[in-house]
Amino acid sequence: MTQQGAVLQGYNNELVKCIEDLCMQKEELNKQIQQAEEERNKLQHEIQVLSEQLDCVCENLAQKVASRNELDKILAETEAAYMKILDSSRTLLNVLKKEVGSLKHSPDLKTN
């Protein structure tokens, strides 16, 4: 019976050792899980911060694009108005040249 008790004690020792090993594995796994959760939380926070920054950049970009489009419109209108002024100036110059030319041929302006 002593031999059976020794065998049983050996089994018990192995069983306790296995249970201790499993407990240590569980503790290690718990540490890894906690580290992974902390990393996940950190990354989620960074994503939130970056998303807010992205929203700000997108809003700013949209405002700048709208401003540029408005400037493009103003420039186009100004250039069109300037071209009309140039056309009017050319027309006025041509009319003035004709008038001056007809005055030179007028008998009243000829010198004797």
Tab-separated table of N, CA and C in Angstrom:
chain	number	residue	atom	x	y	z
A	1	MET	N	0.807	-1.171	0.000
A	1	MET	CA	0.000	0.000	0.000
A	1	MET	C	0.868	1.260	0.000
A	2	THR	N	2.002	1.158	0.601
A	2	THR	CA	2.914	2.279	0.621
A	2	THR	C	3.341	2.630	-0.792
A	3	GLN	N	3.542	1.583	-1.574
A	3	GLN	CA	3.937	1.818	-2.959
A	3	GLN	C	2.793	2.498	-3.699
A	4	GLN	N	1.576	2.094	-3.475
A	4	GLN	CA	0.420	2.724	-4.117
A	4	GLN	C	0.273	4.170	-3.649
A	5	GLY	N	0.541	4.398	-2.387
A	5	GLY	CA	0.503	5.760	-1.853
A	5	GLY	C	1.559	6.629	-2.502
A	6	ALA	N	2.738	6.051	-2.732
A	6	ALA	CA	3.823	6.792	-3.385
A	6	ALA	C	3.454	7.105	-4.821
A	7	VAL	N	2.855	6.126	-5.517
A	7	VAL	CA	2.418	6.339	-6.910
A	7	VAL	C	1.352	7.432	-6.936
A	8	LEU	N	0.398	7.326	-6.011
A	8	LEU	CA	-0.670	8.326	-5.927
A	8	LEU	C	-0.091	9.699	-5.618
A	9	GLN	N	0.876	9.732	-4.726
A	9	GLN	CA	1.529	11.002	-4.396
A	9	GLN	C	2.241	11.554	-5.624
A	10	GLY	N	2.873	10.680	-6.424
A	10	GLY	CA	3.540	11.107	-7.661
A	10	GLY	C	2.539	11.690	-8.649
A	11	TYR	N	1.387	11.008	-8.795
A	11	TYR	CA	0.326	11.537	-9.676
A	11	TYR	C	-0.163	12.895	-9.188
A	12	ASN	N	-0.337	12.963	-7.878
A	12	ASN	CA	-0.813	14.214	-7.281
A	12	ASN	C	0.183	15.335	-7.539
A	13	ASN	N	1.461	15.041	-7.357
A	13	ASN	CA	2.498	16.050	-7.611
A	13	ASN	C	2.477	16.504	-9.075
A	14	GLU	N	2.349	15.547	-10.002
A	14	GLU	CA	2.296	15.887	-11.427
A	14	GLU	C	1.049	16.716	-11.739
A	15	LEU	N	-0.064	16.317	-11.132
A	15	LEU	CA	-1.321	17.039	-11.343
A	15	LEU	C	-1.210	18.473	-10.838
A	16	VAL	N	-0.645	18.645	-9.660
A	16	VAL	CA	-0.452	19.993	-9.098
A	16	VAL	C	0.469	20.801	-10.007
A	17	LYS	N	1.542	20.146	-10.483
A	17	LYS	CA	2.488	20.831	-11.388
A	17	LYS	C	1.782	21.255	-12.676
A	18	CYS	N	0.948	20.380	-13.246
A	18	CYS	CA	0.204	20.719	-14.466
A	18	CYS	C	-0.750	21.878	-14.211
A	19	ILE	N	-1.421	21.845	-13.072
A	19	ILE	CA	-2.355	22.930	-12.728
A	19	ILE	C	-1.590	24.241	-12.561
A	20	GLU	N	-0.452	24.209	-11.901
A	20	GLU	CA	0.369	25.414	-11.747
A	20	GLU	C	0.829	25.936	-13.108
A	21	ASP	N	1.261	25.017	-13.999
A	21	ASP	CA	1.676	25.419	-15.349
A	21	ASP	C	0.523	26.083	-16.100
A	22	LEU	N	-0.668	25.495	-15.991
A	22	LEU	CA	-1.843	26.081	-16.645
A	22	LEU	C	-2.167	27.457	-16.071
A	23	CYS	N	-2.041	27.603	-14.765
A	23	CYS	CA	-2.280	28.914	-14.135
A	23	CYS	C	-1.269	29.945	-14.629
A	24	MET	N	-0.005	29.538	-14.769
A	24	MET	CA	1.019	30.458	-15.272
A	24	MET	C	0.735	30.833	-16.732
A	25	GLN	N	0.307	29.850	-17.519
A	25	GLN	CA	-0.043	30.141	-18.923
A	25	GLN	C	-1.220	31.115	-18.986
A	26	LYS	N	-2.188	30.905	-18.092
A	26	LYS	CA	-3.354	31.794	-18.058
A	26	LYS	C	-2.920	33.210	-17.685
A	27	GLU	N	-2.044	33.349	-16.681
A	27	GLU	CA	-1.559	34.670	-16.284
A	27	GLU	C	-0.825	35.350	-17.435
A	28	GLU	N	0.013	34.599	-18.124
A	28	GLU	CA	0.748	35.158	-19.268
A	28	GLU	C	-0.222	35.589	-20.363
A	29	LEU	N	-1.211	34.742	-20.629
A	29	LEU	CA	-2.208	35.077	-21.636
A	29	LEU	C	-3.008	36.308	-21.222
A	30	ASN	N	-3.335	36.410	-19.937
A	30	ASN	CA	-4.047	37.594	-19.440
A	30	ASN	C	-3.221	38.863	-19.647
A	31	LYS	N	-1.899	38.785	-19.404
A	31	LYS	CA	-1.015	39.924	-19.636
A	31	LYS	C	-1.023	40.308	-21.114
A	32	GLN	N	-0.940	39.312	-21.988
A	32	GLN	CA	-0.947	39.582	-23.425
A	32	GLN	C	-2.272	40.201	-23.858
A	33	ILE	N	-3.371	39.679	-23.287
A	33	ILE	CA	-4.695	40.232	-23.614
A	33	ILE	C	-4.782	41.680	-23.157
A	34	GLN	N	-4.301	41.966	-21.960
A	34	GLN	CA	-4.336	43.330	-21.440
A	34	GLN	C	-3.494	44.259	-22.311
A	35	GLN	N	-2.308	43.807	-22.714
A	35	GLN	CA	-1.455	44.620	-23.592
A	35	GLN	C	-2.139	44.872	-24.935
A	36	ALA	N	-2.779	43.837	-25.480
A	36	ALA	CA	-3.461	43.979	-26.768
A	36	ALA	C	-4.639	44.942	-26.644
A	37	GLU	N	-5.369	44.861	-25.528
A	37	GLU	CA	-6.493	45.778	-25.319
A	37	GLU	C	-6.008	47.210	-25.178
A	38	GLU	N	-4.894	47.413	-24.454
A	38	GLU	CA	-4.317	48.754	-24.319
A	38	GLU	C	-3.877	49.289	-25.673
A	39	GLU	N	-3.236	48.433	-26.472
A	39	GLU	CA	-2.801	48.849	-27.823
A	39	GLU	C	-4.005	49.198	-28.691
A	40	ARG	N	-5.058	48.360	-28.602
A	40	ARG	CA	-6.287	48.628	-29.360
A	40	ARG	C	-6.886	49.968	-28.951
A	41	ASN	N	-6.966	50.230	-27.651
A	41	ASN	CA	-7.529	51.493	-27.167
A	41	ASN	C	-6.696	52.681	-27.621
A	42	LYS	N	-5.377	52.506	-27.569
A	42	LYS	CA	-4.474	53.573	-28.026
A	42	LYS	C	-4.703	53.856	-29.514
A	43	LEU	N	-4.778	52.799	-30.301
A	43	LEU	CA	-4.981	52.968	-31.748
A	43	LEU	C	-6.349	53.578	-32.051
A	44	GLN	N	-7.364	53.161	-31.306
A	44	GLN	CA	-8.694	53.733	-31.516
A	44	GLN	C	-8.687	55.223	-31.194
A	45	HIS	N	-7.970	55.600	-30.144
A	45	HIS	CA	-7.861	57.021	-29.803
A	45	HIS	C	-7.140	57.783	-30.915
A	46	GLU	N	-6.053	57.207	-31.404
A	46	GLU	CA	-5.305	57.851	-32.490
A	46	GLU	C	-6.179	57.979	-33.737
A	47	ILE	N	-6.973	56.949	-34.014
A	47	ILE	CA	-7.879	57.004	-35.174
A	47	ILE	C	-8.887	58.130	-34.990
A	48	GLN	N	-9.412	58.262	-33.778
A	48	GLN	CA	-10.387	59.319	-33.509
A	48	GLN	C	-9.747	60.694	-33.702
A	49	VAL	N	-8.541	60.861	-33.169
A	49	VAL	CA	-7.837	62.140	-33.324
A	49	VAL	C	-7.570	62.419	-34.799
A	50	LEU	N	-7.091	61.404	-35.519
A	50	LEU	CA	-6.801	61.585	-36.945
A	50	LEU	C	-8.077	61.847	-37.741
A	51	SER	N	-9.173	61.216	-37.363
A	51	SER	CA	-10.441	61.454	-38.047
A	51	SER	C	-10.894	62.892	-37.854
A	52	GLU	N	-10.731	63.399	-36.635
A	52	GLU	CA	-11.087	64.800	-36.372
A	52	GLU	C	-10.193	65.735	-37.172
A	53	GLN	N	-8.910	65.434	-37.226
A	53	GLN	CA	-7.988	66.248	-38.025
A	53	GLN	C	-8.363	66.186	-39.500
A	54	LEU	N	-8.719	64.995	-39.970
A	54	LEU	CA	-9.119	64.831	-41.369
A	54	LEU	C	-10.372	65.650	-41.663
A	55	ASP	N	-11.334	65.630	-40.744
A	55	ASP	CA	-12.549	66.426	-40.929
A	55	ASP	C	-12.211	67.904	-41.046
A	56	CYS	N	-11.309	68.384	-40.187
A	56	CYS	CA	-10.904	69.795	-40.234
A	56	CYS	C	-10.216	70.123	-41.561
A	57	VAL	N	-9.322	69.245	-41.975
A	57	VAL	CA	-8.601	69.470	-43.237
A	57	VAL	C	-9.580	69.465	-44.413
A	58	CYS	N	-10.519	68.532	-44.397
A	58	CYS	CA	-11.500	68.455	-45.484
A	58	CYS	C	-12.372	69.705	-45.523
A	59	GLU	N	-12.784	70.174	-44.358
A	59	GLU	CA	-13.608	71.386	-44.296
A	59	GLU	C	-12.819	72.585	-44.800
A	60	ASN	N	-11.568	72.695	-44.351
A	60	ASN	CA	-10.709	73.788	-44.793
A	60	ASN	C	-10.479	73.723	-46.297
A	61	LEU	N	-10.250	72.522	-46.796
A	61	LEU	CA	-10.038	72.324	-48.227
A	61	LEU	C	-11.274	72.726	-49.017
A	62	ALA	N	-12.441	72.340	-48.532
A	62	ALA	CA	-13.686	72.686	-49.220
A	62	ALA	C	-13.865	74.203	-49.277
A	63	GLN	N	-13.534	74.886	-48.183
A	63	GLN	CA	-13.638	76.347	-48.166
A	63	GLN	C	-12.666	76.966	-49.167
A	64	LYS	N	-11.451	76.437	-49.217
A	64	LYS	CA	-10.457	76.979	-50.139
A	64	LYS	C	-10.847	76.724	-51.593
A	65	VAL	N	-11.388	75.548	-51.860
A	65	VAL	CA	-11.838	75.245	-53.225
A	65	VAL	C	-12.988	76.179	-53.613
A	66	ALA	N	-13.913	76.414	-52.679
A	66	ALA	CA	-15.025	77.333	-52.956
A	66	ALA	C	-14.501	78.740	-53.213
A	67	SER	N	-13.513	79.173	-52.429
A	67	SER	CA	-12.912	80.497	-52.634
A	67	SER	C	-12.221	80.573	-53.990
A	68	ARG	N	-11.500	79.511	-54.333
A	68	ARG	CA	-10.821	79.501	-55.637
A	68	ARG	C	-11.833	79.549	-56.772
A	69	ASN	N	-12.918	78.800	-56.637
A	69	ASN	CA	-13.952	78.815	-57.671
A	69	ASN	C	-14.565	80.204	-57.812
A	70	GLU	N	-14.768	80.874	-56.683
A	70	GLU	CA	-15.298	82.239	-56.718
A	70	GLU	C	-14.304	83.174	-57.398
A	71	LEU	N	-13.013	83.010	-57.088
A	71	LEU	CA	-11.989	83.829	-57.745
A	71	LEU	C	-11.933	83.542	-59.243
A	72	ASP	N	-12.063	82.282	-59.627
A	72	ASP	CA	-12.094	81.930	-61.049
A	72	ASP	C	-13.248	82.639	-61.748
A	73	LYS	N	-14.409	82.656	-61.099
A	73	LYS	CA	-15.592	83.319	-61.667
A	73	LYS	C	-15.341	84.827	-61.807
A	74	ILE	N	-14.796	85.432	-60.745
A	74	ILE	CA	-14.519	86.873	-60.784
A	74	ILE	C	-13.495	87.183	-61.867
A	75	LEU	N	-12.454	86.355	-61.962
A	75	LEU	CA	-11.434	86.573	-62.999
A	75	LEU	C	-12.036	86.453	-64.397
A	76	ALA	N	-12.868	85.464	-64.613
A	76	ALA	CA	-13.488	85.281	-65.920
A	76	ALA	C	-14.362	86.484	-66.271
A	77	GLU	N	-15.152	86.945	-65.298
A	77	GLU	CA	-16.007	88.110	-65.540
A	77	GLU	C	-15.171	89.362	-65.806
A	78	THR	N	-14.086	89.522	-65.034
A	78	THR	CA	-13.214	90.688	-65.206
A	78	THR	C	-12.523	90.651	-66.564
A	79	GLU	N	-12.034	89.472	-66.943
A	79	GLU	CA	-11.378	89.355	-68.248
A	79	GLU	C	-12.366	89.623	-69.380
A	80	ALA	N	-13.590	89.145	-69.252
A	80	ALA	CA	-14.609	89.393	-70.277
A	80	ALA	C	-14.916	90.888	-70.363
A	81	ALA	N	-15.048	91.551	-69.215
A	81	ALA	CA	-15.308	92.991	-69.200
A	81	ALA	C	-14.132	93.754	-69.801
A	82	TYR	N	-12.919	93.322	-69.483
A	82	TYR	CA	-11.732	93.969	-70.031
A	82	TYR	C	-11.680	93.816	-71.550
A	83	MET	N	-12.044	92.628	-72.046
A	83	MET	CA	-12.072	92.425	-73.499
A	83	MET	C	-13.100	93.352	-74.154
A	84	LYS	N	-14.235	93.571	-73.496
A	84	LYS	CA	-15.227	94.511	-74.017
A	84	LYS	C	-14.654	95.928	-74.048
A	85	ILE	N	-13.916	96.272	-72.992
A	85	ILE	CA	-13.285	97.591	-72.963
A	85	ILE	C	-12.288	97.714	-74.104
A	86	LEU	N	-11.494	96.674	-74.337
A	86	LEU	CA	-10.531	96.714	-75.443
A	86	LEU	C	-11.242	96.851	-76.786
A	87	ASP	N	-12.326	96.096	-76.977
A	87	ASP	CA	-13.098	96.205	-78.214
A	87	ASP	C	-13.654	97.612	-78.386
A	88	SER	N	-14.217	98.150	-77.301
A	88	SER	CA	-14.762	99.515	-77.357
A	88	SER	C	-13.665	100.522	-77.647
A	89	SER	N	-12.503	100.344	-77.041
A	89	SER	CA	-11.376	101.257	-77.286
A	89	SER	C	-10.932	101.179	-78.733
A	90	ARG	N	-10.869	99.967	-79.275
A	90	ARG	CA	-10.468	99.803	-80.678
A	90	ARG	C	-11.500	100.460	-81.594
A	91	THR	N	-12.770	100.239	-81.297
A	91	THR	CA	-13.839	100.849	-82.097
A	91	THR	C	-13.756	102.371	-82.019
A	92	LEU	N	-13.571	102.905	-80.798
A	92	LEU	CA	-13.457	104.358	-80.625
A	92	LEU	C	-12.258	104.900	-81.383
A	93	LEU	N	-11.134	104.184	-81.325
A	93	LEU	CA	-9.938	104.615	-82.039
A	93	LEU	C	-10.177	104.627	-83.540
A	94	ASN	N	-10.825	103.594	-84.067
A	94	ASN	CA	-11.108	103.541	-85.499
A	94	ASN	C	-12.037	104.678	-85.924
A	95	VAL	N	-13.060	104.948	-85.114
A	95	VAL	CA	-13.987	106.050	-85.418
A	95	VAL	C	-13.247	107.376	-85.387
A	96	LEU	N	-12.390	107.552	-84.381
A	96	LEU	CA	-11.626	108.788	-84.255
A	96	LEU	C	-10.686	108.979	-85.442
A	97	LYS	N	-10.046	107.901	-85.866
A	97	LYS	CA	-9.147	107.990	-87.024
A	97	LYS	C	-9.914	108.384	-88.283
A	98	LYS	N	-11.111	107.811	-88.459
A	98	LYS	CA	-11.929	108.158	-89.627
A	98	LYS	C	-12.332	109.619	-89.576
A	99	GLU	N	-12.728	110.077	-88.401
A	99	GLU	CA	-13.130	111.480	-88.244
A	99	GLU	C	-11.970	112.421	-88.536
A	100	VAL	N	-10.802	112.085	-87.978
A	100	VAL	CA	-9.617	112.912	-88.211
A	100	VAL	C	-9.260	112.863	-89.693
A	101	GLY	N	-9.368	111.689	-90.293
A	101	GLY	CA	-9.057	111.548	-91.711
A	101	GLY	C	-10.019	112.356	-92.577
A	102	SER	N	-11.297	112.333	-92.214
A	102	SER	CA	-12.261	113.096	-93.010
A	102	SER	C	-12.079	114.589	-92.788
A	103	LEU	N	-11.625	114.984	-91.605
A	103	LEU	CA	-11.377	116.407	-91.346
A	103	LEU	C	-10.185	116.900	-92.157
A	104	LYS	N	-9.195	116.060	-92.364
A	104	LYS	CA	-8.012	116.446	-93.141
A	104	LYS	C	-8.390	116.675	-94.593
A	105	HIS	N	-9.410	115.960	-95.057
A	105	HIS	CA	-9.832	116.102	-96.438
A	105	HIS	C	-10.872	117.205	-96.593
A	106	SER	N	-11.275	117.767	-95.501
A	106	SER	CA	-12.279	118.809	-95.529
A	106	SER	C	-11.624	120.092	-96.040
A	107	PRO	N	-12.340	120.822	-96.919
A	107	PRO	CA	-11.765	122.040	-97.486
A	107	PRO	C	-11.551	123.133	-96.423
A	108	ASP	N	-12.302	123.101	-95.360
A	108	ASP	CA	-12.172	124.121	-94.337
A	108	ASP	C	-10.857	123.994	-93.567
A	109	LEU	N	-10.305	122.822	-93.476
A	109	LEU	CA	-9.064	122.640	-92.703
A	109	LEU	C	-7.829	122.738	-93.575
A	110	LYS	N	-7.984	122.787	-94.867
A	110	LYS	CA	-6.818	122.892	-95.733
A	110	LYS	C	-6.254	124.296	-95.656
A	111	THR	N	-4.956	124.390	-95.599
A	111	THR	CA	-4.319	125.706	-95.506
A	111	THR	C	-3.990	126.198	-96.900
A	112	ASN	N	-4.163	127.473	-97.125
A	112	ASN	CA	-3.918	128.073	-98.440
A	112	ASN	C	-2.534	128.578	-98.586
